Coordinates of C-alpha atoms in Angstrom, one line a residue:
X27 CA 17.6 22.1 -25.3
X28 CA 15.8 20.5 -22.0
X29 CA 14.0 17.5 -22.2
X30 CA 11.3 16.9 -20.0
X31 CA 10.2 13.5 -18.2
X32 CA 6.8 13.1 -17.4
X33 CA 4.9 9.8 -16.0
X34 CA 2.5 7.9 -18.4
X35 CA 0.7 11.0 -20.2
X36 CA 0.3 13.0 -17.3
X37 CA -2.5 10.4 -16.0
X38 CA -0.5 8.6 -13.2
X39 CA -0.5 9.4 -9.6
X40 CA 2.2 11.6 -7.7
X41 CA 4.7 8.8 -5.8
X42 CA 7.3 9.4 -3.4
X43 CA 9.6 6.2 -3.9
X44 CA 7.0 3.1 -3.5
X45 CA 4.0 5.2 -1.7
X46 CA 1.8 7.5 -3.0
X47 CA 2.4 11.5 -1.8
X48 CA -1.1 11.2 0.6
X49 CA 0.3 7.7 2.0
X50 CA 4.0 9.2 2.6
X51 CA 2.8 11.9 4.5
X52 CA 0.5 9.8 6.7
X53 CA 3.8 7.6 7.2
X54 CA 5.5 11.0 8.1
X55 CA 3.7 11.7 10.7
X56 CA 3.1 8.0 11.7
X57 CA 7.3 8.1 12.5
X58 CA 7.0 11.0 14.3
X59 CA 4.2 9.8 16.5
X60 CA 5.8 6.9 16.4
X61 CA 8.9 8.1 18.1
X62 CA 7.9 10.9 20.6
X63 CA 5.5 7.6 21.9
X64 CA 8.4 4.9 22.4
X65 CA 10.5 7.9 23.9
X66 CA 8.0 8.8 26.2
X67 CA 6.4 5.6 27.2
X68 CA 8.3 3.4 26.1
X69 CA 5.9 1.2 24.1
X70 CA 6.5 0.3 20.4
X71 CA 2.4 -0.7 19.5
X72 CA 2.8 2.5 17.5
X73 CA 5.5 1.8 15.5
X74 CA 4.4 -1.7 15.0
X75 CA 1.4 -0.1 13.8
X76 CA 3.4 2.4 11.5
X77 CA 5.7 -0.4 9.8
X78 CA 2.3 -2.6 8.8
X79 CA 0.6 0.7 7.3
X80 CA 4.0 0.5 5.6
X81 CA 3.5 -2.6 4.2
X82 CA 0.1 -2.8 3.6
X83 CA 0.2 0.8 1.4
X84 CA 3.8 -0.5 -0.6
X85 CA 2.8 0.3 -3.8
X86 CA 4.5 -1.2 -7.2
X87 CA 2.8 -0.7 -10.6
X88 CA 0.0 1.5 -8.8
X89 CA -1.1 -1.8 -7.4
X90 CA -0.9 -1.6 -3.4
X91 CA 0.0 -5.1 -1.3
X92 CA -3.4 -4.4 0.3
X93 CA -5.3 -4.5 -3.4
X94 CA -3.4 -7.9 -3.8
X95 CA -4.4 -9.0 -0.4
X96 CA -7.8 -8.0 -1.2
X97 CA -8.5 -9.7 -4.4
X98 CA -6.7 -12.7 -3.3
X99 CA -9.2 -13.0 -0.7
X100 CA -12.0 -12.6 -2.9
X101 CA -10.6 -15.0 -5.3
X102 CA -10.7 -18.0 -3.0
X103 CA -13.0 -17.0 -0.3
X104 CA -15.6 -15.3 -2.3
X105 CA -16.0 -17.0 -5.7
X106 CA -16.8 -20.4 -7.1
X107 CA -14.0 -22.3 -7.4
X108 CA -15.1 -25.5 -8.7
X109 CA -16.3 -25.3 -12.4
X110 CA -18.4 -28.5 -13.9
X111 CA -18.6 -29.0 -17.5
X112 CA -21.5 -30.8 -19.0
X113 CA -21.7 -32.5 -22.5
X114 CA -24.2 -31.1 -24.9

């Protein structure tokens, strides 16, 4: 008898290690960009680039570092922080 694995009811997306598929690929070609670049020219802006879209699309509990970057930023640049309690 096989037994099958499959992610949380079918309703989680398709990951390739810590990205999602769309994300890997764009990292795909990103490297080989990348790398015909810094052979050619000599100039490593693109894999700078690459290694930050890395970063920014690392993806653990199908939250992304950018969507913690994001609400982090709205949490202390966008909404109140100072609460004042009155007594009735």
């Amino acid at each position: 008898m096989k037994s099958y694995i499959y992610p949380d009811n079918l309703r989680s997306t398709v990951k390739q290690w810590f990205w999602n598929v769309r994300d890997f690929c764009i990292l795909c070609g990103g490297v080989i960009v990348a790398v015909t670049l810094l052979a050619k020219l000599w100039t490593f802006v693109p894999a700078a680039a690459v290694i930050c879209y890395a970063f920014l699309t690392f993806r653990t509990d199908d939250t992304a570092v950018v969507d913690y970057i994001i609400h982090a930023c709205s949490y202390f640049l966008l909404s109140q922080q100072e609460y004042r309690w009155e007594e009735d």
